[in-house]
CSV table of C-alpha atoms in Angstrom, one decimal:
chain,number,residue,atom,x,y,z
A,1423,MET,CA,-20.1,0.6,39.7
A,1424,ALA,CA,-17.8,-2.0,41.0
A,1425,GLU,CA,-17.5,-3.3,37.7
A,1426,THR,CA,-17.5,0.7,36.0
A,1427,ASP,CA,-14.7,0.3,38.7
A,1428,ARG,CA,-13.0,-1.7,37.3
A,1429,PHE,CA,-13.2,-0.9,33.5
A,1430,THR,CA,-11.8,2.6,34.8
A,1431,LYS,CA,-9.0,1.4,36.7
A,1432,ARG,CA,-7.6,-0.9,33.7
A,1433,PHE,CA,-7.7,2.1,31.9
A,1434,HIS,CA,-5.2,4.2,33.8
A,1435,ILE,CA,-3.1,0.9,33.7
A,1436,PHE,CA,-2.9,1.3,29.7
A,1437,LEU,CA,-2.4,4.9,30.3
A,1438,SER,CA,0.4,4.7,32.9
A,1439,SER,CA,1.7,1.6,30.8
A,1440,ALA,CA,1.9,3.5,27.4
A,1441,LEU,CA,3.9,6.4,28.4
A,1442,PHE,CA,6.3,4.5,29.9
A,1443,ALA,CA,6.9,2.9,26.1
A,1444,ILE,CA,6.7,6.2,25.6
A,1445,GLY,CA,9.3,7.4,27.3
A,1446,LEU,CA,11.6,4.4,27.7
A,1447,PHE,CA,11.1,4.1,23.3
A,1448,ILE,CA,12.3,8.4,23.9
A,1449,PHE,CA,15.0,7.3,26.0
A,1450,ILE,CA,16.4,3.8,23.4
A,1451,GLY,CA,16.4,6.6,20.5
A,1452,GLY,CA,17.3,9.6,21.5
A,1453,PHE,CA,19.8,8.2,24.2
A,1454,TYR,CA,21.1,5.0,24.4
A,1455,PHE,CA,21.2,3.6,20.8
A,1456,ASN,CA,23.9,6.1,19.2
A,1457,GLU,CA,26.9,5.5,17.3
A,1458,ASN,CA,29.3,4.6,21.0
A,1459,TYR,CA,26.8,2.1,22.2
A,1460,PHE,CA,26.7,1.0,18.2
A,1461,LEU,CA,31.1,1.1,18.0
A,1462,ASN,CA,31.2,-1.3,20.8
A,1463,TYR,CA,30.2,-4.3,18.8
A,1464,SER,CA,32.5,-2.8,15.5
A,1465,PRO,CA,35.3,-5.1,14.8
A,1466,ASP,CA,37.5,-2.6,14.1
A,1467,LYS,CA,35.7,0.7,16.0
A,1468,THR,CA,34.4,2.3,12.9
A,1469,LEU,CA,30.9,2.8,11.8
A,1470,LYS,CA,30.3,2.7,7.8
A,1471,SER,CA,28.6,5.1,5.9
A,1472,SER,CA,26.0,2.9,6.1
A,1473,THR,CA,25.3,2.0,9.1
A,1474,ILE,CA,26.1,5.4,10.6
A,1475,GLU,CA,22.5,6.1,8.9
A,1476,SER,CA,21.2,3.6,9.2
A,1477,ILE,CA,22.0,4.3,13.6
A,1478,HIS,CA,20.0,7.6,12.1
A,1479,ASN,CA,17.5,6.1,10.3
A,1480,LEU,CA,16.3,4.1,14.2
A,1481,GLN,CA,16.4,7.2,16.8
A,1482,ILE,CA,14.0,8.8,13.9
A,1483,GLY,CA,12.5,6.1,13.6
A,1484,LEU,CA,11.4,5.3,16.8
A,1485,MET,CA,11.6,8.8,18.1
A,1486,GLY,CA,8.4,8.9,15.3
A,1487,ALA,CA,7.1,6.3,16.6
A,1488,SER,CA,7.2,7.8,20.4
A,1489,LEU,CA,5.6,10.4,19.2
A,1490,MET,CA,3.0,8.8,17.1
A,1491,PHE,CA,2.5,6.7,20.6
A,1492,PHE,CA,2.5,10.1,23.1
A,1493,LEU,CA,-0.2,11.6,21.0
A,1494,LEU,CA,-3.1,8.0,20.4
A,1495,VAL,CA,-2.3,8.7,24.3
A,1496,LEU,CA,-3.4,12.6,23.8
A,1497,VAL,CA,-6.5,12.3,21.5
A,1498,ILE,CA,-7.6,9.0,23.7
A,1499,LEU,CA,-7.6,10.9,27.4
A,1500,VAL,CA,-8.7,13.9,25.4
A,1501,ASN,CA,-12.0,12.2,24.2
A,1502,ARG,CA,-11.9,9.7,27.4
A,1503,ASN,CA,-16.3,9.3,27.6
A,1504,LYS,CA,-15.8,8.6,23.3
A,1505,SER,CA,-13.0,5.7,24.1
A,1506,TYR,CA,-15.3,4.0,27.2
A,1507,SER,CA,-17.7,3.9,24.7
A,1508,PHE,CA,-15.9,2.5,21.9
A,1509,ILE,CA,-13.5,0.0,23.9
A,1510,GLY,CA,-16.8,-1.4,25.4
A,1511,ARG,CA,-17.9,-1.8,22.3
A,1512,HIS,CA,-15.4,-4.1,21.2
A,1513,LYS,CA,-14.6,-5.1,24.4
A,1514,LYS,CA,-14.7,-9.1,23.3
A,1515,LEU,CA,-11.8,-7.7,20.1
A,1516,LEU,CA,-9.7,-6.3,22.1
A,1517,GLN,CA,-9.6,-8.9,24.0
A,1518,ASN,CA,-8.8,-11.0,21.4
A,1519,PHE,CA,-6.4,-9.2,20.4
A,1520,THR,CA,-4.7,-8.2,23.1
A,1521,LEU,CA,-4.2,-12.2,23.7
A,1522,LEU,CA,-3.1,-12.4,20.3
A,1523,ILE,CA,-0.4,-9.9,20.9
A,1524,ILE,CA,0.8,-11.7,24.2
A,1525,VAL,CA,0.4,-15.1,22.8
A,1526,VAL,CA,3.3,-14.0,19.7
A,1527,ILE,CA,4.7,-11.9,22.5
A,1528,ILE,CA,5.9,-15.4,24.8
A,1529,ILE,CA,6.1,-17.9,21.2
A,1530,PHE,CA,9.2,-15.0,20.2
A,1531,THR,CA,10.6,-15.0,24.4
A,1532,ALA,CA,10.7,-18.5,24.2
A,1533,SER,CA,12.3,-18.7,21.0
A,1534,GLU,CA,14.5,-16.1,21.8
A,1535,ILE,CA,16.3,-17.7,24.6
A,1536,ILE,CA,16.8,-21.2,23.3
A,1537,LEU,CA,18.3,-19.9,20.3
A,1538,ARG,CA,20.8,-18.2,22.2
A,1539,ALA,CA,21.5,-20.9,24.5
A,1540,ILE,CA,22.0,-22.8,21.3
A,1541,TYR,CA,23.6,-20.4,19.4
A,1542,LYS,CA,25.9,-18.0,21.6
A,1543,GLU,CA,28.7,-16.3,20.0
A,1544,THR,CA,27.7,-18.6,16.5
A,1545,THR,CA,28.6,-15.7,13.6
A,1546,PHE,CA,27.1,-15.3,9.9
A,1547,ALA,CA,27.7,-14.6,7.2
A,1548,GLY,CA,28.2,-10.9,6.4
A,1549,GLY,CA,28.8,-10.6,10.4
A,1550,PHE,CA,25.8,-9.6,10.4
A,1551,GLY,CA,23.3,-11.5,14.1
A,1552,PRO,CA,24.2,-10.9,16.9
A,1553,GLY,CA,26.3,-13.5,17.8
A,1554,SER,CA,28.4,-12.3,16.1
A,1555,LEU,CA,28.4,-8.8,17.7
A,1556,GLN,CA,28.7,-10.6,20.7
A,1557,PHE,CA,31.2,-13.1,18.9
A,1558,ASN,CA,33.7,-9.5,18.2
A,1559,LYS,CA,32.7,-7.5,21.9
A,1560,LYS,CA,35.0,-10.3,23.3
A,1561,TYR,CA,37.4,-12.3,20.9
A,1562,VAL,CA,38.4,-8.9,19.2
A,1563,GLN,CA,40.3,-6.0,20.3
A,1564,VAL,CA,42.1,-3.6,17.6
A,1565,ASN,CA,45.5,-1.7,18.1
A,1566,ASN,CA,46.1,2.7,18.0
A,1567,ASP,CA,46.1,2.2,13.6
A,1568,GLY,CA,42.4,-0.1,13.9
A,1569,MET,CA,44.5,-3.3,13.0
A,1570,ARG,CA,43.7,-6.9,14.2
A,1571,ASP,CA,47.4,-6.8,15.7
A,1572,ARG,CA,49.3,-5.5,18.0
A,1573,SER,CA,50.6,-2.3,17.9
A,1574,PHE,CA,54.3,-1.2,15.8
A,1575,ALA,CA,56.5,1.2,15.5
A,1576,VAL,CA,56.3,2.5,13.0
A,1577,ASN,CA,60.5,3.0,11.5
A,1578,LYS,CA,61.0,-0.3,10.9
A,1579,PRO,CA,63.5,-2.4,12.4
A,1580,ALA,CA,66.8,-3.1,11.5
A,1581,ASN,CA,67.4,-6.3,9.2
A,1582,THR,CA,63.0,-7.2,8.6
A,1583,ILE,CA,60.5,-7.6,6.3
A,1584,ARG,CA,57.8,-5.6,7.1
A,1585,ILE,CA,55.0,-7.3,4.9
A,1586,ALA,CA,51.6,-5.7,5.0
A,1587,SER,CA,48.5,-8.1,4.5
A,1588,ILE,CA,45.3,-6.6,3.4
A,1589,GLY,CA,42.0,-7.9,2.3
A,1590,ASP,CA,38.2,-7.8,4.1
A,1591,SER,CA,37.3,-10.2,6.5
A,1592,PHE,CA,38.9,-13.6,4.4
A,1593,ALA,CA,42.1,-11.5,5.8
A,1594,PHE,CA,41.1,-9.9,9.1
A,1595,GLY,CA,39.9,-13.7,10.5
A,1596,SER,CA,36.3,-13.1,10.8
A,1597,GLY,CA,34.8,-16.1,13.0
A,1598,ILE,CA,38.3,-16.5,14.4
A,1599,LYS,CA,38.7,-16.8,18.0
A,1600,ASN,CA,42.9,-16.3,18.7
A,1601,ILE,CA,44.2,-13.4,16.4
A,1602,SER,CA,47.2,-16.3,16.7
A,1603,ASP,CA,45.2,-18.2,13.8
A,1604,THR,CA,45.1,-15.8,11.5
A,1605,TYR,CA,46.5,-16.5,7.9
A,1606,SER,CA,49.1,-13.5,9.1
A,1607,LYS,CA,49.7,-14.4,11.7
A,1608,SER,CA,50.5,-17.9,11.7
A,1609,LEU,CA,52.8,-17.1,8.2
A,1610,GLU,CA,55.1,-14.6,10.8
A,1611,ILE,CA,55.5,-17.2,12.8
A,1612,LYS,CA,56.3,-19.1,10.3
A,1613,LEU,CA,58.0,-17.3,8.8
A,1614,ASN,CA,60.7,-16.5,11.9
A,1615,ASP,CA,61.5,-20.0,11.9
A,1616,LEU,CA,62.6,-19.6,9.0
A,1617,ASN,CA,66.2,-19.1,10.6
A,1618,ASN,CA,68.3,-17.5,8.0
A,1619,GLY,CA,69.7,-14.3,10.2
A,1620,LYS,CA,66.5,-11.7,9.2
A,1621,LYS,CA,63.4,-11.2,11.2
A,1622,TYR,CA,59.9,-10.4,9.9
A,1623,GLU,CA,56.5,-9.2,10.7
A,1624,VAL,CA,53.1,-9.5,8.9
A,1625,LEU,CA,51.2,-6.3,9.4
A,1626,ASN,CA,47.3,-7.8,9.9
A,1627,PHE,CA,45.0,-4.3,7.8
A,1628,GLY,CA,42.5,-6.9,6.9
A,1629,ILE,CA,38.8,-5.2,8.3
A,1630,MET,CA,35.7,-6.5,7.6
A,1631,GLY,CA,33.8,-5.3,4.5
A,1632,LEU,CA,36.4,-3.9,2.8
A,1633,SER,CA,36.4,-3.6,-1.8
A,1634,THR,CA,40.0,-2.9,-3.7
A,1635,ASP,CA,38.9,0.3,-3.7
A,1636,ASP,CA,39.0,0.4,-0.4
A,1637,GLU,CA,41.8,-1.3,0.5
A,1638,ILE,CA,44.2,0.6,-2.3
A,1639,ILE,CA,42.9,3.8,0.5
A,1640,LEU,CA,43.6,1.5,3.3
A,1641,LEU,CA,46.7,0.8,1.2
A,1642,LYS,CA,48.2,4.9,0.6
A,1643,ASP,CA,46.2,6.5,4.1
A,1644,LYS,CA,47.4,3.7,6.8
A,1645,ALA,CA,50.9,0.4,4.9
A,1646,LEU,CA,52.4,3.0,3.0
A,1647,LYS,CA,53.9,4.7,6.4
A,1648,TYR,CA,55.0,1.4,8.1
A,1649,SER,CA,57.6,0.9,4.8
A,1650,PRO,CA,56.2,-2.3,3.6
A,1651,ASP,CA,58.7,-4.9,1.8
A,1652,ILE,CA,55.6,-6.6,0.1
A,1653,ILE,CA,51.8,-6.7,0.8
A,1654,ILE,CA,49.6,-9.9,0.1
A,1655,LEU,CA,46.4,-8.9,-0.8
A,1656,GLY,CA,43.6,-11.3,0.0
A,1657,TYR,CA,41.3,-11.4,-3.0
A,1658,VAL,CA,38.3,-12.8,-2.5
A,1659,PRO,CA,34.9,-13.1,-5.0
A,1660,ASN,CA,32.8,-10.2,-3.7
A,1661,ASP,CA,35.8,-7.5,-3.3
A,1662,PHE,CA,34.9,-7.4,-7.9
A,1663,ILE,CA,33.2,-3.7,-7.3
A,1664,ASN,CA,29.9,-3.1,-9.4
A,1665,VAL,CA,29.8,-0.1,-11.1
A,1666,GLU,CA,26.5,-0.8,-13.1
A,1667,ARG,CA,23.3,0.5,-12.4
A,1668,GLY,CA,21.2,-2.5,-11.4
A,1669,ASP,CA,20.4,-4.3,-7.8
A,1670,TYR,CA,22.8,-7.0,-6.9
A,1671,ARG,CA,21.6,-7.0,-4.4
A,1672,GLU,CA,21.6,-10.6,-2.1
A,1673,HIS,CA,19.9,-10.3,1.3
A,1674,TRP,CA,16.2,-9.0,0.7
A,1675,THR,CA,14.6,-8.6,4.1
A,1676,ILE,CA,11.3,-10.9,5.5
A,1677,LEU,CA,10.4,-6.6,7.4
A,1678,PRO,CA,11.1,-3.7,6.6
A,1679,GLY,CA,13.7,-2.4,9.9
A,1680,GLY,CA,15.1,-5.8,9.2
A,1681,PHE,CA,18.9,-3.8,8.9
A,1682,TRP,CA,17.5,-4.0,13.4
A,1683,LEU,CA,15.2,-7.1,13.6
A,1684,ARG,CA,19.0,-9.4,12.6
A,1685,ASN,CA,21.1,-7.3,14.3
A,1686,PHE,CA,19.7,-8.0,17.3
A,1687,PHE,CA,16.9,-11.6,17.3
A,1688,PHE,CA,18.1,-14.9,16.4
A,1689,THR,CA,14.8,-15.1,15.6
A,1690,TYR,CA,14.6,-13.0,13.3
A,1691,ALA,CA,18.1,-13.6,12.0
A,1692,LEU,CA,17.7,-17.9,11.0
A,1693,ALA,CA,13.8,-17.5,10.1
A,1694,GLU,CA,15.3,-14.2,7.5
A,1695,LEU,CA,18.3,-17.0,6.3
A,1696,ARG,CA,16.3,-19.9,6.3
A,1697,ILE,CA,13.4,-17.5,3.6
A,1698,ASN,CA,16.7,-16.1,1.8
A,1699,ARG,CA,17.2,-19.8,1.2
A,1700,ILE,CA,14.1,-20.9,-0.4
A,1701,LEU,CA,13.6,-17.9,-2.8
A,1702,GLU,CA,17.2,-19.3,-3.9
A,1703,ASP,CA,16.0,-22.9,-4.3
A,1704,PHE,CA,12.6,-21.7,-6.5
A,1705,ASN,CA,14.4,-18.8,-8.4
A,1706,VAL,CA,12.8,-15.7,-7.3
A,1707,LYS,CA,16.5,-14.5,-5.9
A,1708,ASP,CA,20.0,-14.9,-6.8
A,1709,THR,CA,21.8,-17.0,-4.9
A,1710,GLY,CA,25.5,-15.0,-3.5
A,1711,LEU,CA,27.7,-16.5,-6.2
A,1712,GLU,CA,24.6,-16.2,-9.5
A,1713,VAL,CA,25.2,-12.2,-8.4
A,1714,ILE,CA,28.6,-12.1,-8.3
A,1715,LEU,CA,28.6,-14.0,-12.2
A,1716,ARG,CA,25.9,-11.4,-13.4
A,1717,LYS,CA,29.3,-8.7,-13.1
A,1718,ILE,CA,31.5,-10.3,-13.7
A,1719,ASN,CA,30.0,-10.0,-17.0
A,1720,SER,CA,29.7,-6.7,-17.8
A,1721,THR,CA,32.4,-5.2,-19.7
A,1722,LYS,CA,32.3,-1.8,-17.5
A,1723,ASN,CA,32.4,-4.4,-14.4
A,1724,ILE,CA,35.9,-5.7,-15.9
A,1725,GLU,CA,37.3,-2.3,-16.6
A,1726,TYR,CA,37.2,-0.5,-14.0
A,1727,ASN,CA,38.1,-3.4,-11.7
A,1728,GLU,CA,41.0,-3.4,-14.2
A,1729,LYS,CA,41.8,-0.1,-13.0
A,1730,LEU,CA,41.9,-0.9,-9.5
A,1731,PHE,CA,45.0,-2.9,-9.9
A,1732,LEU,CA,46.6,-0.8,-12.7
A,1733,GLU,CA,46.6,1.8,-9.5
A,1734,LEU,CA,47.5,-0.6,-6.6
A,1735,ALA,CA,51.0,-1.8,-9.8
A,1736,LYS,CA,51.6,2.1,-10.0
A,1737,ILE,CA,51.9,3.4,-5.7
A,1738,THR,CA,53.9,-0.6,-5.3
A,1739,GLY,CA,56.0,0.1,-7.9
A,1740,GLU,CA,57.3,4.5,-6.7
A,1741,ASN,CA,57.5,2.5,-3.4
A,1742,ASN,CA,59.3,-0.8,-4.4
A,1743,ILE,CA,57.0,-2.6,-3.0
A,1744,SER,CA,55.9,-6.4,-4.6
A,1745,VAL,CA,52.7,-8.0,-4.4
A,1746,LEU,CA,50.9,-10.7,-3.8
A,1747,ILE,CA,47.6,-11.3,-4.5
A,1748,ALA,CA,46.5,-13.8,-3.1
A,1749,ASN,CA,43.0,-15.4,-4.6
A,1750,PHE,CA,40.4,-16.5,-1.5
A,1751,PRO,CA,37.7,-18.7,-3.3
A,1752,ALA,CA,34.3,-18.7,-2.2
A,1753,ILE,CA,34.2,-22.2,-0.1
A,1754,TYR,CA,30.8,-23.1,-1.8
A,1755,SER,CA,31.0,-26.6,-4.4
A,1756,LEU,CA,34.8,-26.4,-5.4
A,1757,SER,CA,34.4,-29.3,-7.4
A,1758,ASN,CA,32.7,-28.0,-9.5
A,1759,TYR,CA,33.7,-24.3,-8.9
A,1760,SER,CA,31.2,-21.9,-10.2
A,1761,LEU,CA,33.5,-18.4,-10.7
A,1762,LYS,CA,36.3,-19.7,-12.2
A,1763,SER,CA,35.9,-17.0,-14.8
A,1764,LEU,CA,36.9,-14.6,-12.0
A,1765,ASN,CA,39.5,-16.7,-10.8
A,1766,VAL,CA,40.7,-16.5,-15.0
A,1767,PHE,CA,40.5,-12.3,-14.5
A,1768,VAL,CA,42.4,-11.6,-11.4
A,1769,GLU,CA,45.3,-14.7,-11.9
A,1770,ASN,CA,45.7,-12.4,-15.9
A,1771,THR,CA,45.6,-8.9,-13.6
A,1772,SER,CA,47.7,-9.7,-11.5
A,1773,PHE,CA,50.5,-11.2,-14.5
A,1774,LYS,CA,49.7,-8.2,-16.3
A,1775,ASN,CA,50.7,-6.3,-13.5
A,1776,GLY,CA,53.9,-7.6,-12.5
A,1777,PHE,CA,51.8,-9.2,-8.8
A,1778,TYR,CA,52.6,-12.7,-7.4
A,1779,TYR,CA,49.8,-14.8,-7.8
A,1780,LEU,CA,47.9,-17.9,-5.5
A,1781,ASP,CA,45.0,-18.9,-6.5
A,1782,LEU,CA,43.4,-21.2,-2.8
A,1783,THR,CA,40.9,-22.6,-5.0
A,1784,PRO,CA,42.4,-26.0,-5.9
A,1785,VAL,CA,43.9,-26.1,-2.2
A,1786,TYR,CA,40.7,-25.4,-0.2
A,1787,ALA,CA,39.0,-27.9,-3.2
A,1788,GLU,CA,41.2,-30.9,-1.6
A,1789,TYR,CA,38.6,-30.9,1.4
A,1790,ASN,CA,35.1,-31.9,2.7
A,1791,GLU,CA,33.7,-28.1,2.3
A,1792,SER,CA,32.9,-28.4,6.4
A,1793,GLU,CA,36.0,-29.2,7.1
A,1794,LEU,CA,37.7,-25.6,6.0
A,1795,ILE,CA,34.3,-22.2,7.2
A,1796,VAL,CA,33.8,-21.2,10.5
A,1797,ASN,CA,29.9,-23.2,11.1
A,1798,LYS,CA,27.3,-24.0,8.6
A,1799,TYR,CA,26.1,-20.3,8.5
A,1800,ASP,CA,29.2,-18.7,8.5
A,1801,ALA,CA,31.5,-19.3,5.0
A,1802,HIS,CA,34.6,-17.7,6.4
A,1803,PRO,CA,38.0,-19.6,6.7
A,1804,ASN,CA,37.9,-21.5,9.7
A,1805,GLU,CA,41.4,-21.8,11.9
A,1806,LYS,CA,42.5,-25.2,9.0
A,1807,GLY,CA,41.4,-22.9,6.0
A,1808,HIS,CA,43.6,-20.2,7.8
A,1809,GLU,CA,46.0,-22.5,8.7
A,1810,ILE,CA,46.5,-24.0,4.8
A,1811,ALA,CA,46.3,-20.8,3.0
A,1812,SER,CA,49.2,-19.1,5.9
A,1813,ILE,CA,50.7,-23.7,4.3
A,1814,LYS,CA,50.8,-22.1,1.0
A,1815,ILE,CA,51.7,-18.1,1.7
A,1816,LEU,CA,55.1,-19.8,2.6
A,1817,GLU,CA,55.9,-21.5,0.1
A,1818,LYS,CA,54.8,-19.0,-3.1
A,1819,LEU,CA,57.1,-16.3,-0.6
A,1820,LYS,CA,60.5,-19.0,0.0
A,1821,ASN,CA,59.4,-20.0,-3.8
A,1822,GLY,CA,59.6,-16.8,-6.2
A,1823,GLY,CA,62.4,-15.7,-3.7
A,1824,LEU,CA,60.9,-13.0,-1.6
A,1825,VAL,CA,62.0,-14.1,1.9
């Protein structure tokens, strides 16, 4: 009798826990993990359509899991006697399974605690990972026009030369804590130190994840109203857009829902990174550089990207704006750089459209790569990389008679 009472008590504890879990899932899915929550971690305080879709899928998934869990509990309650009988027959198996789950949770929790203590705000390339989210929340502020910069008056002050710095995460300053250490703001300081009787403003319009077509839209929608005299477009290898059919994914996920797992758990994010590197080592998947090379070897892609440069030339020509293309390399194997063909494309297309051109590949190749990157997981330029870029951009502007 005592054994039965103990069993019944445990059964009721299980049902109570299950109902609590259902309520928690409903709360998290329906009310907590909404778009406003993730806006707190967005570096430019906007969400891409793909991210919004992922948020909605997460909410649907959590609500669906809650419903399935509720139905399971309901079936157990309706068939209580059969449930007692089933649990009694498989008591040992269920105990072992429960123990396994508890052990896995303990190991994962311990791993997560240790990794969070070690890595804290460590950023990952691509902007994913809990470290990147915490970094953005702590160090990144944007003005009322979505720029990682101070606010500027729309009307340009007298005797002022305005430069719009446009680009993706390189221009934005991914992994850079202080905005003054980004190449656009470092350039602004250097320009105003020239003491040539003019004032210079460099407006940082860099936003993580943009490609050339996005940057042209940003130019038309935001940058032009500030009447820039010069545009510096920070070009990086993944700005070359693929319009060919085919899957050029650079990242493979271990489990369904990997987007969320890698953004919330260091354990999963680091394991997934390691597995991707192993797959690349065994030629099971292409590296990021190999993916870009495949894109470049496409006439259709070349023609499309040439049209984007032509559109940029048309817009800037109509507004009497000079353009400097600052070509940043992927900071990897610079001594034997595999994307030289992309550099040739960017250089030729820039000159064809009357743009000034600066290739930072040979400049960065003079340094050890570890000196230039944020960390071993994030190959964006660090403070030194940005400083070098600002020096070379200033030289190019001066030699071109633009400042």
